Coordinates of C-alpha atoms in Angstrom, one line a residue:
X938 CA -7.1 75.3 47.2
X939 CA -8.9 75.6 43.5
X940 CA -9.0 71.6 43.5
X941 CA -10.5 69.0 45.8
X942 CA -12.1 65.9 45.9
X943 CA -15.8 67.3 45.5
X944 CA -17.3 70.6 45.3
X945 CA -20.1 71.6 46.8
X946 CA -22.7 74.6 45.4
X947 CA -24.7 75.6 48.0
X948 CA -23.6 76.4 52.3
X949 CA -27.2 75.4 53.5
X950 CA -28.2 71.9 55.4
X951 CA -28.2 69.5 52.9
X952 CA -24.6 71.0 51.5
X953 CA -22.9 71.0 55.3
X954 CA -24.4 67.2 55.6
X955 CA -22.9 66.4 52.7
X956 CA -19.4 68.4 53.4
X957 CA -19.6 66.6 57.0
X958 CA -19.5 63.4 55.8
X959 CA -17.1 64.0 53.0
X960 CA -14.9 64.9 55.4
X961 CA -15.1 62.6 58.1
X962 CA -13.5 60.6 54.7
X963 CA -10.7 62.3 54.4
X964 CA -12.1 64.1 51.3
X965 CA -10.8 67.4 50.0
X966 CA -14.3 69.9 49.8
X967 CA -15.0 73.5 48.1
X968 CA -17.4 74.4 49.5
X969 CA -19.3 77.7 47.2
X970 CA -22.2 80.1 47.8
X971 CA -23.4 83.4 46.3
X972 CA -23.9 84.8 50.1
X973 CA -22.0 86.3 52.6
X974 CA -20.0 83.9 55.5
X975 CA -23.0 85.2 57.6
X976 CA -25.5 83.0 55.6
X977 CA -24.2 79.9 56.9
X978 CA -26.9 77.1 56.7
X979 CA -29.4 79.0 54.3
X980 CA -32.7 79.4 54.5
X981 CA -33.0 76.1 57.2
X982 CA -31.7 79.2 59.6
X983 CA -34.9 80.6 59.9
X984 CA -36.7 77.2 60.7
X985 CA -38.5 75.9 63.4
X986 CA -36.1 72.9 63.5
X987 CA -39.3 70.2 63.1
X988 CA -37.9 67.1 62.1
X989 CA -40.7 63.9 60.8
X990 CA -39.2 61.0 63.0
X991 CA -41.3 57.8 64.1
X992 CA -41.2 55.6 66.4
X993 CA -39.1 57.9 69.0
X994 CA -38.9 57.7 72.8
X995 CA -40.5 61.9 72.5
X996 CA -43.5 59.9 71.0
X997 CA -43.9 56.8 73.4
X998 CA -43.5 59.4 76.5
X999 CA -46.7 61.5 75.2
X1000 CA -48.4 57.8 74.6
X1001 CA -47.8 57.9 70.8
X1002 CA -48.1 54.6 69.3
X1003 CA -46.5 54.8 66.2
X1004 CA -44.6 52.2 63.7
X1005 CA -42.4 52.1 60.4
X1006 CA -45.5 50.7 58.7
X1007 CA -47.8 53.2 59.3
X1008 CA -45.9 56.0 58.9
X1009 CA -45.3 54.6 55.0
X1010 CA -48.6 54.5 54.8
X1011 CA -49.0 57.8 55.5
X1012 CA -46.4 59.0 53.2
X1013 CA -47.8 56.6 50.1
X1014 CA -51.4 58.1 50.8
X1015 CA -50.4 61.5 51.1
X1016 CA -47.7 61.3 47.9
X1017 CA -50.1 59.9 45.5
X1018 CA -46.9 58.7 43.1
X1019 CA -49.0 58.4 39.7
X1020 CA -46.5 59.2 36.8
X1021 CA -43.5 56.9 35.7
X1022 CA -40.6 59.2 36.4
X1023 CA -42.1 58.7 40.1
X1024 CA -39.8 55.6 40.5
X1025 CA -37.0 57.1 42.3
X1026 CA -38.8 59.6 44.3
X1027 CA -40.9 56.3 45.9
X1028 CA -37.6 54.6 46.3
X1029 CA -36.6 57.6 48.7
X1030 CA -39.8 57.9 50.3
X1031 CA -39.1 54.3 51.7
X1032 CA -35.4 55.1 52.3
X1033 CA -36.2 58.1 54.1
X1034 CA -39.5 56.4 56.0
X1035 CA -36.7 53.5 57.4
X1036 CA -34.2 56.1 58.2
X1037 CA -37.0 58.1 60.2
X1038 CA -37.9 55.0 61.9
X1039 CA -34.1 53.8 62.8
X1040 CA -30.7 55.5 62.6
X1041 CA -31.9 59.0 62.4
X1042 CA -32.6 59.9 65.8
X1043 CA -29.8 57.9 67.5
X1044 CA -27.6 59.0 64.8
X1045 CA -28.9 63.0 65.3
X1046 CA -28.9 62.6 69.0
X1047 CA -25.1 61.0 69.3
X1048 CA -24.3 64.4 66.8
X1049 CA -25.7 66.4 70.1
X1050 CA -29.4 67.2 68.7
X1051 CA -32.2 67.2 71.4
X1052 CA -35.9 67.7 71.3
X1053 CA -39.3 69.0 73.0
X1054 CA -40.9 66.5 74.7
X1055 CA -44.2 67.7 72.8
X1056 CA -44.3 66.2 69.5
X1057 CA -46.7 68.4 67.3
X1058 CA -49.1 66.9 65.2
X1059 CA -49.0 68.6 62.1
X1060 CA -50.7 68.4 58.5
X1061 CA -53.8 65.9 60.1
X1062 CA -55.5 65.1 56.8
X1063 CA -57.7 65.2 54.6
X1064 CA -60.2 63.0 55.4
X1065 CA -59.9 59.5 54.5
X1066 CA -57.7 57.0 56.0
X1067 CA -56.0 56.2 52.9
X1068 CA -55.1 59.8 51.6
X1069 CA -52.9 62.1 53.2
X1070 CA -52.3 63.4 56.6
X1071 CA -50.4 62.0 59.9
X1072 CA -52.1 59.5 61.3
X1073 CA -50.4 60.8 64.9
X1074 CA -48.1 63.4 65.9
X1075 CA -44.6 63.2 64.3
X1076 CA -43.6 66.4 64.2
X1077 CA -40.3 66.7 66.2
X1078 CA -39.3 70.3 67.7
X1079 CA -35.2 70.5 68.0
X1080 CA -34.0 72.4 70.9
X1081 CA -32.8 75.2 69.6
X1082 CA -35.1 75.5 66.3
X1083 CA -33.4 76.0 63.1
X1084 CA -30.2 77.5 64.6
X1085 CA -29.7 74.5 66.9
X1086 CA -30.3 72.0 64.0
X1087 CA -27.5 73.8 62.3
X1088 CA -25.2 74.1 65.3
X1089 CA -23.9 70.4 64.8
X1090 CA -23.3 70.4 61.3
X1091 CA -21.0 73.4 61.2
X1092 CA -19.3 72.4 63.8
X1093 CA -18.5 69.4 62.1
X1094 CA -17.8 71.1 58.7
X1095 CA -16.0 74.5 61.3
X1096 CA -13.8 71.6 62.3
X1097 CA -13.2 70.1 58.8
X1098 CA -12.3 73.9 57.3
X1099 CA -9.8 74.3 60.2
X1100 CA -8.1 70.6 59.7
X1101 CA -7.4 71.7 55.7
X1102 CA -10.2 69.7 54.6
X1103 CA -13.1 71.7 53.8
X1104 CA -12.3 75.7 52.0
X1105 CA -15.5 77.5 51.9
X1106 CA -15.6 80.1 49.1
X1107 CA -18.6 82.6 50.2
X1108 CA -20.0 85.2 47.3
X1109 CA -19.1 82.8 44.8
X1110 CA -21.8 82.6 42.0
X1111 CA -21.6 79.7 40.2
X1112 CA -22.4 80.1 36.5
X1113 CA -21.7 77.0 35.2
X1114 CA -20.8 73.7 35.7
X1115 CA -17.5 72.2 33.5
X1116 CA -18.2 69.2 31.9
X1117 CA -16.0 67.1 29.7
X1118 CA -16.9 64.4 27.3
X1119 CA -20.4 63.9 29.8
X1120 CA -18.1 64.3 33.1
X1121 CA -18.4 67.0 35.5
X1122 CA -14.7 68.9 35.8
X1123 CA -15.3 71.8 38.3
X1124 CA -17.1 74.7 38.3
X1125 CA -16.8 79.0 36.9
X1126 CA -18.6 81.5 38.0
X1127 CA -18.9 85.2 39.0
X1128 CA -17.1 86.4 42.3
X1129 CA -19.1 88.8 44.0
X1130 CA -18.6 92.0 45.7
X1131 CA -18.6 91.6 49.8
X1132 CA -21.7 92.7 51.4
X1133 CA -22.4 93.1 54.9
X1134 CA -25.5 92.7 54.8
X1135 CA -27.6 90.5 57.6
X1136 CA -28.4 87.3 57.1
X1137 CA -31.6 86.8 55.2
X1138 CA -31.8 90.5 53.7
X1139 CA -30.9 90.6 50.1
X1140 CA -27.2 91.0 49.1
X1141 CA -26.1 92.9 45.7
X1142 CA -25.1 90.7 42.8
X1143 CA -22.0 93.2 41.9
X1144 CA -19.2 91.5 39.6
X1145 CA -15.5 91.7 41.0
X1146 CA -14.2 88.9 39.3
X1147 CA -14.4 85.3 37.9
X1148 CA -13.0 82.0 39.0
X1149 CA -12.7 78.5 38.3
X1150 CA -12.9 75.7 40.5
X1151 CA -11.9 71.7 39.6
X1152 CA -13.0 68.7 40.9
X1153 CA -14.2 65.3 39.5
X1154 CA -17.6 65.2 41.6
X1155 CA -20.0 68.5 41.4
X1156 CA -22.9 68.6 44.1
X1157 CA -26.0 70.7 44.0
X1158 CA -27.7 71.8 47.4
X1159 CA -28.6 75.1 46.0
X1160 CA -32.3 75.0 47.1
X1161 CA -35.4 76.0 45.8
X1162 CA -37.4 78.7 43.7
X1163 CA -39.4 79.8 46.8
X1164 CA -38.0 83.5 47.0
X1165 CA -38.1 84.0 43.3
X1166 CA -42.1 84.6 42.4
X1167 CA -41.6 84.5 38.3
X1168 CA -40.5 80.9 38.7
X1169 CA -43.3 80.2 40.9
X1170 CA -45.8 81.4 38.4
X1171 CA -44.1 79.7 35.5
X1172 CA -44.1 76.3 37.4
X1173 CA -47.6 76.8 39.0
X1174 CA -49.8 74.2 38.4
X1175 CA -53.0 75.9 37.3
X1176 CA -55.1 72.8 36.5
X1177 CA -54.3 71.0 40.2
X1178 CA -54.4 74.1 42.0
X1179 CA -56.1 76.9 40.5
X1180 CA -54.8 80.1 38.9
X1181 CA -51.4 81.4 40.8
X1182 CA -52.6 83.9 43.5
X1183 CA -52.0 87.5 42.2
X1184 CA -50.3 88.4 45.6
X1185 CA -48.0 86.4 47.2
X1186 CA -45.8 86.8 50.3
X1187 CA -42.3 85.5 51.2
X1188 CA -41.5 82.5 53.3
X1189 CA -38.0 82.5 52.1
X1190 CA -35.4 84.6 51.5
X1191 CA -34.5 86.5 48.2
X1192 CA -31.4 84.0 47.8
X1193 CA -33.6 81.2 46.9
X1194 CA -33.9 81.9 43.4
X1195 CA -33.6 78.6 41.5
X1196 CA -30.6 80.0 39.7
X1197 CA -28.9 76.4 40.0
X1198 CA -31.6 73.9 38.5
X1199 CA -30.7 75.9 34.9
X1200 CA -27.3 75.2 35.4
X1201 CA -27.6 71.6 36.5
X1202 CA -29.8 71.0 33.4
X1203 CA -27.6 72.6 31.1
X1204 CA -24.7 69.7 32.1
X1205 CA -26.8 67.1 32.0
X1206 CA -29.1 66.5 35.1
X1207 CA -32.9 66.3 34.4
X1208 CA -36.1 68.0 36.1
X1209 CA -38.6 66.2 37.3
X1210 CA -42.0 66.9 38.7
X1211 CA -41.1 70.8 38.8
X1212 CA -45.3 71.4 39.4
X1213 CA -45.4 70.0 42.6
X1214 CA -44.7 72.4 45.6
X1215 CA -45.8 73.3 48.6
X1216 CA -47.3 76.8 49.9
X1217 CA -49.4 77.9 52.9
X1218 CA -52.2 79.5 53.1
X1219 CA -51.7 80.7 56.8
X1220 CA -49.4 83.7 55.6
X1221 CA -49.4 87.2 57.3
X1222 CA -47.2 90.0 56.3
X1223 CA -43.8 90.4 58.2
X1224 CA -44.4 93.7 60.3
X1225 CA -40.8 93.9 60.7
X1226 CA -39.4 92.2 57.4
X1227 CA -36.0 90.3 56.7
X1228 CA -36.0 90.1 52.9
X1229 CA -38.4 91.1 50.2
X1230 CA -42.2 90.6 50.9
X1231 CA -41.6 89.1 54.2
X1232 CA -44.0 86.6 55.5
X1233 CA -44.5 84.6 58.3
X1234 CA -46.5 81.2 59.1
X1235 CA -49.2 81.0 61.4
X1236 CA -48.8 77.7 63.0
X1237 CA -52.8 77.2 63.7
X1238 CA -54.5 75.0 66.3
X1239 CA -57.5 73.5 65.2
X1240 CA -60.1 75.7 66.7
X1241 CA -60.1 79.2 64.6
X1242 CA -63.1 79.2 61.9
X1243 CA -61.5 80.1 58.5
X1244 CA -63.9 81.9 56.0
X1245 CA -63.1 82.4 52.3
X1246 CA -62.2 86.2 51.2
X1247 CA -66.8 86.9 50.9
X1248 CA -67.1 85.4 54.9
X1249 CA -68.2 82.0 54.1
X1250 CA -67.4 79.3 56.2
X1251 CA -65.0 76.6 54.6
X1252 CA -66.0 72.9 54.7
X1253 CA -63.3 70.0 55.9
X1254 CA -61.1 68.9 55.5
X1255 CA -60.3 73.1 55.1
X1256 CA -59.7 73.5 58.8
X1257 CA -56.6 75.1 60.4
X1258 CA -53.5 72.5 60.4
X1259 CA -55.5 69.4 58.7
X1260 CA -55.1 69.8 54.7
X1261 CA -52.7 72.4 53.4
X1262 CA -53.0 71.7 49.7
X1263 CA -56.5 71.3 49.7
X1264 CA -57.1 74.3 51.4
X1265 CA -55.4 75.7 49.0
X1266 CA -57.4 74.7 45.8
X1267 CA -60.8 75.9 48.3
X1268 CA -59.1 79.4 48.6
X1269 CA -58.0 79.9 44.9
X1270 CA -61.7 78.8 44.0
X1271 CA -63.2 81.4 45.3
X1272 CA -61.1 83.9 42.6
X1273 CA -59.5 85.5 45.8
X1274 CA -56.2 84.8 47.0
X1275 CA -56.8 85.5 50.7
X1276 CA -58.9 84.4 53.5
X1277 CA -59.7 84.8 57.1
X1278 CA -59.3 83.4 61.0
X1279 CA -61.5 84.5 63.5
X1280 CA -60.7 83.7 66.5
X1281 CA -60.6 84.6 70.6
X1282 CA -57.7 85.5 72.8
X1283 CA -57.8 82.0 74.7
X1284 CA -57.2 80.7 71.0
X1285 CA -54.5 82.8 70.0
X1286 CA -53.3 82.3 73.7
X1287 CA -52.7 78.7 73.6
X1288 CA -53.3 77.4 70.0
X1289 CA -50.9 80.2 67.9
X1290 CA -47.5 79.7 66.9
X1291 CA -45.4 81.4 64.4
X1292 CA -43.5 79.3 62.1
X1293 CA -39.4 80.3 62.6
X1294 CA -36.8 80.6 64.9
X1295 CA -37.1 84.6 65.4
X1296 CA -40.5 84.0 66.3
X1297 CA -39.6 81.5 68.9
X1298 CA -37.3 82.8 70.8
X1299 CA -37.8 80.6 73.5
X1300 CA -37.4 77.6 71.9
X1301 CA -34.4 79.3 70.2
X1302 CA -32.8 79.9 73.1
X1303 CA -33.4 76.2 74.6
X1304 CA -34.0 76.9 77.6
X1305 CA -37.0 75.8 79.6
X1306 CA -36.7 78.8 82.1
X1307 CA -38.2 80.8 79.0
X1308 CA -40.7 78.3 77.5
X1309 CA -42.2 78.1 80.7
X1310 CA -42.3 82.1 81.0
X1311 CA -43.6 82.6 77.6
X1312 CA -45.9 80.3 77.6
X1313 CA -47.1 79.3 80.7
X1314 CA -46.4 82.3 83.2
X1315 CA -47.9 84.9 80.3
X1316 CA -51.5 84.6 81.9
X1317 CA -53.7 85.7 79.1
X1318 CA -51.3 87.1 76.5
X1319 CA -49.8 84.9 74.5
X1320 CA -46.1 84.4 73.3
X1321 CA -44.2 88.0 72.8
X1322 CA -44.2 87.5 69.1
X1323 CA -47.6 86.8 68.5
X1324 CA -48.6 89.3 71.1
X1325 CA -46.7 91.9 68.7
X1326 CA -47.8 90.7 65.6
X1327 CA -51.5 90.9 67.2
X1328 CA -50.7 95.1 67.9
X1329 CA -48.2 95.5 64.7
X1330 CA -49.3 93.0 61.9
X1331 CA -51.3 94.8 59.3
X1332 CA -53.5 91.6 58.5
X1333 CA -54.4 91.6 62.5
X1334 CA -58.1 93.1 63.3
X1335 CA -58.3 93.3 67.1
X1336 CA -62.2 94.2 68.7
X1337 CA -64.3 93.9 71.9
X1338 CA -67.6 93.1 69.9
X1339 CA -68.5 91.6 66.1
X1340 CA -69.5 94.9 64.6
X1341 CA -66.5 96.5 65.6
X1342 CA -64.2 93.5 64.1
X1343 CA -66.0 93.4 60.8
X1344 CA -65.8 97.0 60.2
X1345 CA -62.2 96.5 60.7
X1346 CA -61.8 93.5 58.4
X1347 CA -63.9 95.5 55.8
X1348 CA -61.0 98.2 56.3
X1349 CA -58.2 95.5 54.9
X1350 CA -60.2 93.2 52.7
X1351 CA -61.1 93.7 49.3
X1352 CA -64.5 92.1 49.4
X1353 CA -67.2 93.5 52.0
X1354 CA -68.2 91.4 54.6
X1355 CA -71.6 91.3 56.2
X1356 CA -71.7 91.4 59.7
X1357 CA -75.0 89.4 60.0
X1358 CA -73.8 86.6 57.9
X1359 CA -70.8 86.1 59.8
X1360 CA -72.6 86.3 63.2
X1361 CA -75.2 83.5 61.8
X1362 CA -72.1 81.1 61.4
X1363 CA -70.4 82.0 64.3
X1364 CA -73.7 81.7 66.5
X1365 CA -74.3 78.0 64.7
X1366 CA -70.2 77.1 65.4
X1367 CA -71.1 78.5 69.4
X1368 CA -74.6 76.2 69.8
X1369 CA -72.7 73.4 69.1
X1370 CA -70.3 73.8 72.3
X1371 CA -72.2 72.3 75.2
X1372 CA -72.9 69.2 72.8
X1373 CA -70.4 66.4 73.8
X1374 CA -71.4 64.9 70.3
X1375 CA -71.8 67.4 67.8
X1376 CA -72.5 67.6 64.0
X1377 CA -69.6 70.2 63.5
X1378 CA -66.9 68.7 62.3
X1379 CA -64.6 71.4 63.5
X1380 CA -65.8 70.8 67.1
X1381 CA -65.5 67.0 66.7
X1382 CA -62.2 67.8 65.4
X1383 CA -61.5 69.7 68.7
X1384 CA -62.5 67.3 70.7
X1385 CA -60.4 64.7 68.9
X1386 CA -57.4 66.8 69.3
X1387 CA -57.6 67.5 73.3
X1388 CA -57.8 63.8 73.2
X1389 CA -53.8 63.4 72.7
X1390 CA -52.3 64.8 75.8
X1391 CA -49.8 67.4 74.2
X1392 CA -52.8 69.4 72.5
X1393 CA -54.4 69.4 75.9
X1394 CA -51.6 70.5 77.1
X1395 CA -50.8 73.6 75.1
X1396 CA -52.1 73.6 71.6
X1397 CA -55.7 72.7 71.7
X1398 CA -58.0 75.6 73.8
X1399 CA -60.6 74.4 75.9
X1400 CA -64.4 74.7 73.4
X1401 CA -65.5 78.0 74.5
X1402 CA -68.6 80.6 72.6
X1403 CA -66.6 83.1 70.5
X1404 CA -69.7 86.1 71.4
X1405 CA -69.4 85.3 75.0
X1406 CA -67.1 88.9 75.7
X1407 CA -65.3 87.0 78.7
X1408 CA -63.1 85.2 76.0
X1409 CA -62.3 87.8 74.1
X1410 CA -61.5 90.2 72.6
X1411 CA -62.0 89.3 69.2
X1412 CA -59.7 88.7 66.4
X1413 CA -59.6 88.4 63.1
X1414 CA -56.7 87.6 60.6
X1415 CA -56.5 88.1 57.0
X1416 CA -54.5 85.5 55.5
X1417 CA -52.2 85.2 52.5
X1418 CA -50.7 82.6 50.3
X1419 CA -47.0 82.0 51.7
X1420 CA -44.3 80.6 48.9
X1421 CA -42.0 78.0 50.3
X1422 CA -41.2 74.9 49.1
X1423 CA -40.4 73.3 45.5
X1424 CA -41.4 69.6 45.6
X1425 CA -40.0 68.4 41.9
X1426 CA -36.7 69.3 41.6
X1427 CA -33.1 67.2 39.5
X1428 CA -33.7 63.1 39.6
X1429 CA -30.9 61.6 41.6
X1430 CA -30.3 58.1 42.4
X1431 CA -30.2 57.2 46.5
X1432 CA -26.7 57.7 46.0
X1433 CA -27.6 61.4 45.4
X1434 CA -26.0 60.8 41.3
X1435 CA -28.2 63.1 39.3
X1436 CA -30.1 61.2 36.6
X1437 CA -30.1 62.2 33.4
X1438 CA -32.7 62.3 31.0
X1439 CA -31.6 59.0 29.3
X1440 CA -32.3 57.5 32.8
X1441 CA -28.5 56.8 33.7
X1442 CA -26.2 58.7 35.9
X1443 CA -24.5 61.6 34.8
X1444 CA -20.8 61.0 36.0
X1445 CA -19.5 63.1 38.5
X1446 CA -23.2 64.8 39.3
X1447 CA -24.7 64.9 42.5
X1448 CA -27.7 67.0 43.8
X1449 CA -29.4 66.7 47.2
X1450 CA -31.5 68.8 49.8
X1451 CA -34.6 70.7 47.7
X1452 CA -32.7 71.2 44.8
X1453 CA -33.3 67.7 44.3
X1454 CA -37.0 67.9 45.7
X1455 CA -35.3 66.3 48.4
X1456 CA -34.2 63.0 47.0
X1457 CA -34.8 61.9 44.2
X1458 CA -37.0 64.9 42.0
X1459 CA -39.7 64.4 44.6
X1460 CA -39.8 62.2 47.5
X1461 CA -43.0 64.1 48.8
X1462 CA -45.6 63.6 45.8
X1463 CA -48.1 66.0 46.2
X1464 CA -48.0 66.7 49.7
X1465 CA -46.0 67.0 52.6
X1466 CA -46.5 65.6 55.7
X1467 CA -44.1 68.3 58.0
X1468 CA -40.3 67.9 59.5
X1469 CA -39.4 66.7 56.1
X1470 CA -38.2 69.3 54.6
X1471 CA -35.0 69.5 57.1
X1472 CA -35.0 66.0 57.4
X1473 CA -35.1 65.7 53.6
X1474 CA -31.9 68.2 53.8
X1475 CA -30.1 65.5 56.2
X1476 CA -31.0 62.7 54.4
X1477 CA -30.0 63.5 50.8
X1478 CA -27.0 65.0 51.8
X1479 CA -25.9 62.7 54.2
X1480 CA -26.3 60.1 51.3
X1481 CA -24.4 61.9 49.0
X1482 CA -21.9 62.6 51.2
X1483 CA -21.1 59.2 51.9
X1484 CA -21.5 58.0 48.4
X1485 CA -18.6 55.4 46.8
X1486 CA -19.4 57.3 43.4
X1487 CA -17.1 60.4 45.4
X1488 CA -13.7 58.3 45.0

């Protein structure tokens, strides 16, 4: 069919949420992207599948005591809405923040979704009370990771295509949105030459055709500008942040190349907030790459020390997994745009985890026969993946003794370390270990941690004395800014209606998932607080999916 009810730009989560529910209506979909059939789902693929949910029967198990209330609180503090075209990014803050703490999990378990039992406590804060971080763990593994999130949802949609209700057009490259007297038409664009390449690698953009496409409602879930650095760069803000990092690696594929927020613009929609995004700063380079500048996340427990690109120590809230964005500005301050873990093998044993379902094949796989062997049966290793980044990964530095490890950080890094100024720290962190109380704030920060029951469990390591050889060897890690996530994005309404810059709807336009900053140009503020980037996907396309403005 070249008309239906809606067409949809984009195959990833928020676009198959919104296809779903257009079709349990009885509504016609085109559904369009530039890649292959095999890039199904997009870049939410290659996700761990965390999800931010409150209030859940994972949480009350591990003796979580959280509340719709608090969890807004969070969000508000860790936002920090301050400008006036933050009205309907706050608005879906609290939309999303009562969706987390009602219909979403019944809703996503009835679909078939399950969990780990160990909710992760991600993004811990920066401090105060008031300002952001999680106050507790919310961070909601799906069984399955990024795959098994996606499962449901294309079966839904798999089952929609086969009924007649849902055509998806793969290697369609949409160039422009049809508009007539203000009201979106269709869409034309560029077909594409097939490629078999694999999902994730980077397909060719050959021409092999045109087409045109009608409908009287047009919905953006094209994604963000992660996999394209120039737009990085032009939207980085240098005055929040610091000067853009001169190196950056990958934690997205090529594909995400903002392309679409041009195009949205041009018919009408308006940008909003397009300098707030989200990057990490625990980046090493893919040593078996996907797509262009591959990197991956490390998932940090709280007890590696980071030092700045010279060795220094960084203060807090700069500790692994507490304050992304603020470790952030600490790192670009120093004029570097790299830093460093060091680390122990009980620490990389029990506290690292790489970001991605490829690097979790166990949780991939959902089965608890091979979470169990990975990660409890593995006696000192830890998981396969990190055990091969640890021999593969060029940023890994790998050494029975503190001379030794420096020599081989000094070998990667661009700034010379000395080995007696990094001992003096380490020596200071390793005094403090014995002492209950402590004046560290890292080790109070430890302690704090093995005081919920799922660190204990398996992500906090018992304190130990990094010099003492019987918990080594050593390691050390040179880290890199990782792109990821675009936080602004086209204004929408909570029906998903873009807004355009007069402040009304633009009839017939709909954007959701990041495109949209995932609901409403920007539901995160400045920061995120984890599992809302899928969720963000679900909820944004769910709404627009099911919104009466799609007759």
């Amino acid at each position: 069919m070249d008309k239906a009810d809606a067409i949809i730009v984009g195959a990833g989560l928020a676009g198959l949420a919104a296809a779903a529910e257009l079709g349990d209506r009885g509504k016609r979909v085109i559904v369009v992207d530039q890649e292959p059939r095999s890039g199904l789902g997009g870049q939410a693929f290659w996700s761990l599948g965390g999800l931010f949910m409150v209030d859940t029967p994972e949480q009350r198990r591990m003796g979580i005591r959280d509340s719709r209330d608090l969890a807004l609180g969070d969000w508000m503090g860790s936002a920090g809405f301050d400008r006036t075209e933050d009205a309907w990014p706050r608005k879906w803050a609290e939309a999303y923040i009562d969706f987390a703490a009602g219909e979403m999990r019944p809703w996503l378990h009835g679909m078939g979704l399950r969990w780990f039992p160990v909710v992760g406590w991600a993004e811990r804060g920066g401090g105060f009370a008031d300002g952001h971080g999680n106050s507790v763990p919310r961070f909601h593994i799906t069984w399955g990771t990024g795959p098994g999130t996606l499962e449901h949802f294309s079966r839904r949609c798999l089952e929609h295509e086969a009924a007649g209700l849902i055509d998806f057009r793969f290697r369609h490259q949409v160039d422009r949105i049809d508009m007539a007297n203000g009201t979106a038409t269709g869409v034309s664009g560029t077909l594409l030459a097939d490629d078999p390449t694999p999902r994730g690698a980077s397909t060719s953009r050959e021409p092999v055709g045109d087409f045109t496409l009608k409908a009287a409602s047009v919905i953006v879930t094209s994604g963000g500008i992660g996999g394209n650095f120039e737009m990085v760069r032009k939207a980085w803000p240098t005055q929040r942040l610091g000067p853009a990092p001169k190196e950056m690696i990958a934690g997205v594929p090529a594909h995400v190349d903002g392309r679409m927020i041009a195009i949205a613009q041009q018919a009408g929609g308006h940008v909003i907030n397009g300098d707030r995004m989200w990057h990490y700063t625990e980046g090493v380079k893919n040593w078996d790459p996907i797509w262009p500048a591959h990197g991956i996340r490390i998932l940090p427990g709280p007890s590696s020390m980071w030092f700045d690109a010279t060795g220094k120590r960084f203060a807090p809230p700069a500790l692994p997994g507490f304050d992304s964005m603020g470790t952030l500005r600490a790192i670009l301050a120093t004029g570097h745009d790299y830093s460093w873990f060091v680390l122990t093998q009980k620490i990389i044993k029990k506290e690292f985890a790489l970001s991605g379902s490829e690097q979790n094949p166990d949780f991939t796989s959902g089965k608890w026969a091979e979470v169990i062997r990975q990660r409890i049966l593995s006696g000192r290793r830890a998981t396969a993946p990190v055990e091969a980044f640890k021999e593969h990964g060029a940023d890994f530095v790998v050494a029975d003794d503190l001379d030794t490890l420096v020599a081989g950080m000094n070998r990667i890094g661009d700034v010379p370390l000395e080995v007696d100024a990094l001992r003096a720290q380490i020596v200071a962190r390793d005094a403090q270990v014995d002492n209950p109380f402590s004046k560290d704030a890292q080790m109070m920060a430890i302690h704090a941690a093995r005081n919920y029951r799922g660190d204990r469990l398996i992500r906090t390591a018992k304190p130990h004395r990094f010099l003492d050889p019987a918990n080594g060897p050593l390691i050390a890690v040179k880290l890199h800014i990782l792109t990821r996530k675009t936080l602004g994005g086209l204004q929408t309404n909570l029906d998903s209606q873009m807004i355009g810059a007069d402040g009304a709807p633009v009839p017939g336009l709909f954007a959701a998932g990041e495109v949209a900053g995932f609901g409403g140009g920007g539901y995160h503020g400045y920061n995120a607080l984890e599992g809302t980037f899928l969720g963000g996907c679900i909820f944004s396309g769910r709404n627009a999916g099911r919104s009466q403005a799609i007759g």
